[in-house]
Amino acid sequence: MPESDADLRAASETAVRQCLDLQPDESLVVVTDDQRERIGEALYEVASEVTDDAAIVRYPPGNQHGEEPPAPVAAAMQACDAFLAPTTKSLSHTRARGDACDAGARGATLPGITEEVFVTGLDADYDAIYDHSAAMLDAVSDADELRVTTEKGTDITFVRGDREWLADTGAIAEAGSFSNLPAGEIFLSPASATGTYVVDGTMMPHGLLDEGRELRFEVEDGYVTEISDDDIREQVEAAAEEVGDDAYNLAEIGIGTNVGVTDLVGSVLLDEKAAGTVHIAIGDDAGIGGDTDAPLHLDGIVREPTVYADGEEVDLPQP
């Protein structure tokens, strides 16, 4: 059911005025596509009330998360002070997004956003999200190893190496800063990882998994070596035809810090932020502190994990 114009406007106000803190003398571009146009227009309307230098660009939805947008879209992102990107396929881990931030633009991607998730996810206490994220960073950022286990069979250890943990809190007022919206996670592109992880929450292309359904992944020396699900395996194999083994890169370990997300809804964008979960991704990590370029970034949410930092159990925030 479509959300009301008033609800879309309220969420847009949070994104433009609170998270971005857009100023009247700044330029902003909204990047959207044919399937997310209503959200894009709502953001553009609010931004246009703040600054006279606002624009909206629209293009056909991409084929895969992490696929580069058309060159004119990338140029617009790089030339502005701030951007918001509600798109069907994620621009988070693209060179276009990274180059824009390197050039000093700040902004947020809203990959796979739906009107329901937009309205629900932006109705959040972002001060609390910031505090929970800071507490989690304090608990894990100096650890050399992070181990995640679950009763479903997850037992995987991540090696930090020289990589840094990053936080996605929705605070994007500083030049060059970047966030997902809705926000609420800390994440690391590990130097290596070995073990098994079992996704029992949300993962594309399946969305929210039915109760009892589990997707199993084997990882060795930083690469996924076995994938139990045919559809996901086919996606990775297709990417491997383009970039080889980089498609199998174990790209990310993330910990959700948004205590306002009380139930998984089937949207990776929102569900990976849920407090009390972790998410693990395959593929590209160049945009989050790694060095692997791949045309996909596939997150899987793991419910009810136990997390250890250098052998010490970590207290996760809970919804």
CSV table of C-alpha atoms in Angstrom, one decimal:
chain,number,residue,atom,x,y,z
A,1,MET,CA,0.0,0.0,0.0
A,2,PRO,CA,1.5,3.4,-1.0
A,3,GLU,CA,2.5,5.7,1.8
A,4,SER,CA,0.8,9.1,2.1
A,5,ASP,CA,2.4,12.3,0.8
A,6,ALA,CA,2.6,13.6,4.4
A,7,ASP,CA,4.5,10.5,5.6
A,8,LEU,CA,7.0,10.7,2.7
A,9,ARG,CA,7.5,14.3,3.4
A,10,ALA,CA,8.2,13.7,7.1
A,11,ALA,CA,10.8,11.1,6.2
A,12,SER,CA,12.3,13.4,3.6
A,13,GLU,CA,12.6,16.2,6.2
A,14,THR,CA,14.6,13.9,8.5
A,15,ALA,CA,17.0,13.0,5.6
A,16,VAL,CA,17.5,16.5,4.2
A,17,ARG,CA,17.4,18.7,7.3
A,18,GLN,CA,18.6,16.4,10.2
A,19,CYS,CA,20.9,13.8,8.6
A,20,LEU,CA,22.4,15.9,5.8
A,21,ASP,CA,21.9,19.3,7.6
A,22,LEU,CA,21.6,20.8,4.1
A,23,GLN,CA,22.4,24.6,4.0
A,24,PRO,CA,20.9,27.2,1.7
A,25,ASP,CA,24.2,27.9,-0.1
A,26,GLU,CA,24.8,24.3,-0.9
A,27,SER,CA,24.0,22.2,-4.0
A,28,LEU,CA,22.2,18.8,-3.8
A,29,VAL,CA,21.4,16.2,-6.4
A,30,VAL,CA,18.8,13.4,-5.9
A,31,VAL,CA,19.7,10.3,-7.8
A,32,THR,CA,16.8,8.0,-8.4
A,33,ASP,CA,15.3,5.5,-11.0
A,34,ASP,CA,12.1,4.7,-12.6
A,35,GLN,CA,10.9,2.5,-9.7
A,36,ARG,CA,11.8,4.9,-6.9
A,37,GLU,CA,10.6,8.1,-8.4
A,38,ARG,CA,8.0,9.0,-5.8
A,39,ILE,CA,10.6,8.8,-3.0
A,40,GLY,CA,13.1,10.8,-5.1
A,41,GLU,CA,10.5,13.5,-5.8
A,42,ALA,CA,9.7,13.8,-2.1
A,43,LEU,CA,13.3,14.3,-1.3
A,44,TYR,CA,13.7,16.8,-4.1
A,45,GLU,CA,10.7,18.8,-2.9
A,46,VAL,CA,12.1,19.2,0.6
A,47,ALA,CA,15.6,20.0,-0.7
A,48,SER,CA,14.2,22.6,-3.0
A,49,GLU,CA,12.8,24.4,0.0
A,50,VAL,CA,16.2,24.6,1.5
A,51,THR,CA,18.4,25.5,-1.5
A,52,ASP,CA,17.8,26.9,-4.9
A,53,ASP,CA,20.6,24.7,-6.2
A,54,ALA,CA,18.8,21.3,-6.1
A,55,ALA,CA,18.4,18.9,-9.0
A,56,ILE,CA,17.0,15.4,-9.6
A,57,VAL,CA,18.4,12.8,-12.1
A,58,ARG,CA,16.7,9.6,-13.0
A,59,TYR,CA,17.8,6.5,-14.9
A,60,PRO,CA,16.6,3.0,-15.6
A,61,PRO,CA,17.1,0.6,-12.6
A,62,GLY,CA,20.5,-1.3,-12.8
A,63,ASN,CA,20.8,-5.0,-13.1
A,64,GLN,CA,22.8,-5.7,-10.0
A,65,HIS,CA,23.7,-4.1,-6.7
A,66,GLY,CA,27.0,-2.4,-7.0
A,67,GLU,CA,26.7,-1.8,-10.8
A,68,GLU,CA,28.0,1.6,-11.9
A,69,PRO,CA,25.4,4.2,-12.8
A,70,PRO,CA,25.5,6.0,-16.2
A,71,ALA,CA,28.4,8.5,-16.6
A,72,PRO,CA,26.1,11.6,-16.4
A,73,VAL,CA,24.8,10.4,-13.0
A,74,ALA,CA,28.3,9.8,-11.7
A,75,ALA,CA,29.3,13.3,-12.9
A,76,ALA,CA,26.4,14.9,-11.1
A,77,MET,CA,27.2,13.1,-7.9
A,78,GLN,CA,30.8,14.3,-8.0
A,79,ALA,CA,29.9,17.9,-8.8
A,80,CYS,CA,27.5,18.6,-5.9
A,81,ASP,CA,27.9,19.4,-2.2
A,82,ALA,CA,25.4,16.7,-1.2
A,83,PHE,CA,23.5,13.8,-2.7
A,84,LEU,CA,20.7,11.4,-1.8
A,85,ALA,CA,20.3,8.2,-3.9
A,86,PRO,CA,17.0,6.3,-3.5
A,87,THR,CA,17.6,3.6,-6.1
A,88,THR,CA,16.4,0.0,-6.8
A,89,LYS,CA,20.0,-1.3,-7.0
A,90,SER,CA,22.7,-0.2,-4.5
A,91,LEU,CA,25.1,2.6,-5.4
A,92,SER,CA,26.8,2.3,-2.0
A,93,HIS,CA,29.8,0.2,-3.3
A,94,THR,CA,30.3,1.9,-6.6
A,95,ARG,CA,33.2,4.0,-7.8
A,96,ALA,CA,30.7,6.7,-8.6
A,97,ARG,CA,29.8,7.0,-5.0
A,98,GLY,CA,33.3,6.7,-3.8
A,99,ASP,CA,34.6,9.3,-6.2
A,100,ALA,CA,31.9,11.7,-5.2
A,101,CYS,CA,32.9,11.5,-1.5
A,102,ASP,CA,36.6,11.8,-2.4
A,103,ALA,CA,35.7,15.0,-4.3
A,104,GLY,CA,34.1,16.4,-1.1
A,105,ALA,CA,30.5,15.6,-1.7
A,106,ARG,CA,28.6,14.1,1.3
A,107,GLY,CA,25.5,12.0,1.0
A,108,ALA,CA,23.5,8.8,1.5
A,109,THR,CA,22.4,5.9,-0.6
A,110,LEU,CA,19.0,4.3,0.0
A,111,PRO,CA,19.4,1.1,-2.0
A,112,GLY,CA,16.3,-1.0,-2.6
A,113,ILE,CA,14.3,1.5,-0.6
A,114,THR,CA,10.5,1.0,-0.5
A,115,GLU,CA,8.0,3.6,0.7
A,116,GLU,CA,7.3,1.6,3.8
A,117,VAL,CA,11.0,1.2,4.7
A,118,PHE,CA,11.6,4.9,3.9
A,119,VAL,CA,8.9,6.0,6.3
A,120,THR,CA,9.6,3.4,9.0
A,121,GLY,CA,13.4,3.7,8.9
A,122,LEU,CA,13.6,7.5,9.0
A,123,ASP,CA,11.3,7.6,12.0
A,124,ALA,CA,14.2,6.9,14.3
A,125,ASP,CA,16.1,8.4,17.2
A,126,TYR,CA,19.4,9.1,15.4
A,127,ASP,CA,21.1,10.3,18.6
A,128,ALA,CA,20.5,6.8,20.1
A,129,ILE,CA,21.8,5.2,17.0
A,130,TYR,CA,25.0,7.3,17.2
A,131,ASP,CA,25.4,6.3,20.9
A,132,HIS,CA,24.9,2.6,20.3
A,133,SER,CA,27.3,2.7,17.3
A,134,ALA,CA,30.0,4.5,19.4
A,135,ALA,CA,29.7,1.9,22.1
A,136,MET,CA,30.1,-1.0,19.7
A,137,LEU,CA,33.1,0.6,18.1
A,138,ASP,CA,34.7,0.9,21.5
A,139,ALA,CA,34.1,-2.8,22.1
A,140,VAL,CA,35.5,-4.2,18.8
A,141,SER,CA,37.7,-1.7,17.0
A,142,ASP,CA,41.0,-2.7,18.6
A,143,ALA,CA,40.4,-6.4,18.5
A,144,ASP,CA,42.6,-8.4,16.1
A,145,GLU,CA,40.0,-11.1,15.6
A,146,LEU,CA,36.2,-11.2,15.7
A,147,ARG,CA,34.4,-14.5,16.0
A,148,VAL,CA,30.6,-14.9,15.3
A,149,THR,CA,28.7,-18.0,16.3
A,150,THR,CA,25.0,-19.0,16.3
A,151,GLU,CA,22.9,-22.0,17.3
A,152,LYS,CA,22.1,-22.5,13.6
A,153,GLY,CA,25.7,-23.4,12.8
A,154,THR,CA,27.5,-20.1,12.2
A,155,ASP,CA,31.1,-20.2,13.4
A,156,ILE,CA,33.4,-17.8,11.5
A,157,THR,CA,36.4,-15.8,12.6
A,158,PHE,CA,37.4,-12.5,10.9
A,159,VAL,CA,40.9,-11.0,11.0
A,160,ARG,CA,41.0,-7.2,11.1
A,161,GLY,CA,44.6,-6.8,9.7
A,162,ASP,CA,45.2,-3.2,9.0
A,163,ARG,CA,41.6,-2.4,8.2
A,164,GLU,CA,39.4,0.0,10.3
A,165,TRP,CA,35.9,-0.4,11.6
A,166,LEU,CA,33.5,2.2,10.2
A,167,ALA,CA,30.2,3.5,11.5
A,168,ASP,CA,27.0,4.2,9.6
A,169,THR,CA,25.0,6.5,11.9
A,170,GLY,CA,23.1,8.7,9.6
A,171,ALA,CA,25.2,11.7,10.6
A,172,ILE,CA,26.4,13.1,7.2
A,173,ALA,CA,27.0,16.8,7.8
A,174,GLU,CA,30.7,16.7,7.2
A,175,ALA,CA,32.2,17.1,3.7
A,176,GLY,CA,33.0,13.7,2.2
A,177,SER,CA,31.0,11.7,4.7
A,178,PHE,CA,28.7,8.9,3.7
A,179,SER,CA,25.9,6.8,5.1
A,180,ASN,CA,23.1,4.5,4.2
A,181,LEU,CA,19.7,5.6,5.1
A,182,PRO,CA,18.0,4.2,7.1
A,183,ALA,CA,21.2,4.0,9.2
A,184,GLY,CA,22.5,2.1,12.2
A,185,GLU,CA,25.5,-0.2,11.9
A,186,ILE,CA,29.2,-0.6,12.4
A,187,PHE,CA,31.1,-2.6,9.8
A,188,LEU,CA,34.5,-3.9,8.7
A,189,SER,CA,36.1,-5.1,5.5
A,190,PRO,CA,38.2,-7.9,7.1
A,191,ALA,CA,41.7,-8.7,5.9
A,192,SER,CA,40.7,-12.4,6.0
A,193,ALA,CA,38.1,-14.7,7.3
A,194,THR,CA,37.6,-18.5,7.8
A,195,GLY,CA,34.7,-20.6,8.9
A,196,THR,CA,31.0,-21.1,8.2
A,197,TYR,CA,28.1,-18.6,8.3
A,198,VAL,CA,24.4,-19.4,8.1
A,199,VAL,CA,22.0,-16.7,6.9
A,200,ASP,CA,18.5,-17.1,8.5
A,201,GLY,CA,17.3,-13.6,8.2
A,202,THR,CA,17.2,-11.6,4.9
A,203,MET,CA,19.2,-12.0,1.8
A,204,MET,CA,18.6,-11.0,-1.8
A,205,PRO,CA,17.2,-12.3,-4.1
A,206,HIS,CA,15.0,-14.1,-1.6
A,207,GLY,CA,14.1,-11.3,0.8
A,208,LEU,CA,13.0,-12.4,4.2
A,209,LEU,CA,13.6,-16.2,4.5
A,210,ASP,CA,10.8,-18.4,5.7
A,211,GLU,CA,11.1,-19.8,9.2
A,212,GLY,CA,13.4,-22.8,9.1
A,213,ARG,CA,15.1,-21.9,5.8
A,214,GLU,CA,18.8,-21.3,6.1
A,215,LEU,CA,21.5,-20.4,3.5
A,216,ARG,CA,25.0,-21.8,4.3
A,217,PHE,CA,28.3,-20.4,3.2
A,218,GLU,CA,31.8,-21.8,3.7
A,219,VAL,CA,34.7,-19.4,3.8
A,220,GLU,CA,38.4,-20.1,3.7
A,221,ASP,CA,41.2,-17.5,3.7
A,222,GLY,CA,38.9,-14.6,2.9
A,223,TYR,CA,37.0,-16.3,0.0
A,224,VAL,CA,33.6,-18.0,-0.1
A,225,THR,CA,34.3,-21.6,-1.2
A,226,GLU,CA,30.8,-23.1,-1.0
A,227,ILE,CA,27.3,-21.6,-1.4
A,228,SER,CA,24.3,-23.8,-0.6
A,229,ASP,CA,21.7,-21.7,-2.5
A,230,ASP,CA,21.5,-22.0,-6.3
A,231,ASP,CA,20.3,-18.5,-7.0
A,232,ILE,CA,23.0,-16.8,-5.0
A,233,ARG,CA,25.7,-19.1,-6.4
A,234,GLU,CA,24.6,-18.2,-9.9
A,235,GLN,CA,24.9,-14.5,-9.2
A,236,VAL,CA,28.4,-14.9,-7.9
A,237,GLU,CA,29.4,-17.2,-10.7
A,238,ALA,CA,28.1,-14.6,-13.2
A,239,ALA,CA,30.2,-11.9,-11.6
A,240,ALA,CA,33.2,-14.2,-11.5
A,241,GLU,CA,33.0,-14.4,-15.3
A,242,GLU,CA,33.9,-10.7,-15.3
A,243,VAL,CA,36.3,-10.4,-12.3
A,244,GLY,CA,37.4,-13.9,-11.4
A,245,ASP,CA,37.9,-14.9,-7.8
A,246,ASP,CA,37.2,-11.4,-6.6
A,247,ALA,CA,33.5,-12.1,-6.9
A,248,TYR,CA,34.0,-14.7,-4.0
A,249,ASN,CA,35.6,-12.1,-1.7
A,250,LEU,CA,34.4,-12.1,1.9
A,251,ALA,CA,33.7,-8.4,1.8
A,252,GLU,CA,32.1,-7.3,5.1
A,253,ILE,CA,31.1,-8.1,8.7
A,254,GLY,CA,28.6,-5.7,10.1
A,255,ILE,CA,26.8,-5.3,13.4
A,256,GLY,CA,23.4,-3.7,13.6
A,257,THR,CA,22.9,-0.8,16.0
A,258,ASN,CA,19.4,0.5,15.3
A,259,VAL,CA,17.3,-0.4,18.3
A,260,GLY,CA,14.2,1.0,16.6
A,261,VAL,CA,14.1,-1.9,14.1
A,262,THR,CA,12.2,-4.5,16.1
A,263,ASP,CA,11.4,-7.0,13.2
A,264,LEU,CA,13.0,-8.0,10.0
A,265,VAL,CA,10.8,-7.0,7.1
A,266,GLY,CA,12.7,-8.4,4.1
A,267,SER,CA,14.6,-5.3,3.1
A,268,VAL,CA,18.4,-5.7,3.4
A,269,LEU,CA,18.7,-1.9,3.7
A,270,LEU,CA,16.7,-1.9,6.9
A,271,ASP,CA,17.2,-5.4,8.2
A,272,GLU,CA,21.0,-5.1,8.3
A,273,LYS,CA,20.7,-2.3,10.7
A,274,ALA,CA,18.5,-4.3,13.2
A,275,ALA,CA,20.1,-4.3,16.6
A,276,GLY,CA,20.9,-7.9,17.8
A,277,THR,CA,21.9,-9.0,14.3
A,278,VAL,CA,25.1,-9.2,12.2
A,279,HIS,CA,25.4,-9.2,8.5
A,280,ILE,CA,28.1,-10.7,6.3
A,281,ALA,CA,28.6,-9.8,2.6
A,282,ILE,CA,30.2,-11.3,-0.5
A,283,GLY,CA,31.9,-9.3,-3.3
A,284,ASP,CA,33.0,-5.7,-3.5
A,285,ASP,CA,34.6,-4.0,-0.5
A,286,ALA,CA,36.6,-1.2,-2.2
A,287,GLY,CA,34.0,1.4,-0.9
A,288,ILE,CA,34.3,0.3,2.7
A,289,GLY,CA,38.1,0.1,3.3
A,290,GLY,CA,39.0,-3.0,1.3
A,291,ASP,CA,40.8,-3.4,-2.1
A,292,THR,CA,38.4,-5.7,-4.1
A,293,ASP,CA,36.5,-4.4,-7.0
A,294,ALA,CA,33.5,-6.6,-7.9
A,295,PRO,CA,30.2,-5.9,-9.6
A,296,LEU,CA,28.1,-7.2,-6.6
A,297,HIS,CA,27.8,-6.9,-2.9
A,298,LEU,CA,25.5,-9.4,-1.3
A,299,ASP,CA,24.6,-9.0,2.3
A,300,GLY,CA,23.0,-11.8,4.4
A,301,ILE,CA,21.5,-11.1,7.9
A,302,VAL,CA,22.3,-13.6,10.7
A,303,ARG,CA,19.9,-13.6,13.6
A,304,GLU,CA,20.7,-14.0,17.3
A,305,PRO,CA,24.5,-14.1,17.0
A,306,THR,CA,27.1,-14.3,19.8
A,307,VAL,CA,30.1,-12.1,19.0
A,308,TYR,CA,33.5,-12.3,20.6
A,309,ALA,CA,36.3,-9.7,20.3
A,310,ASP,CA,39.7,-11.4,20.9
A,311,GLY,CA,37.8,-14.1,22.8
A,312,GLU,CA,35.7,-11.8,25.0
A,313,GLU,CA,32.0,-11.8,24.5
A,314,VAL,CA,30.5,-8.5,23.3
A,315,ASP,CA,27.2,-7.2,24.6
A,316,LEU,CA,25.2,-6.3,21.5
A,317,PRO,CA,22.5,-3.6,21.5
A,318,GLN,CA,19.0,-5.1,21.5
A,319,PRO,CA,15.7,-3.8,20.1
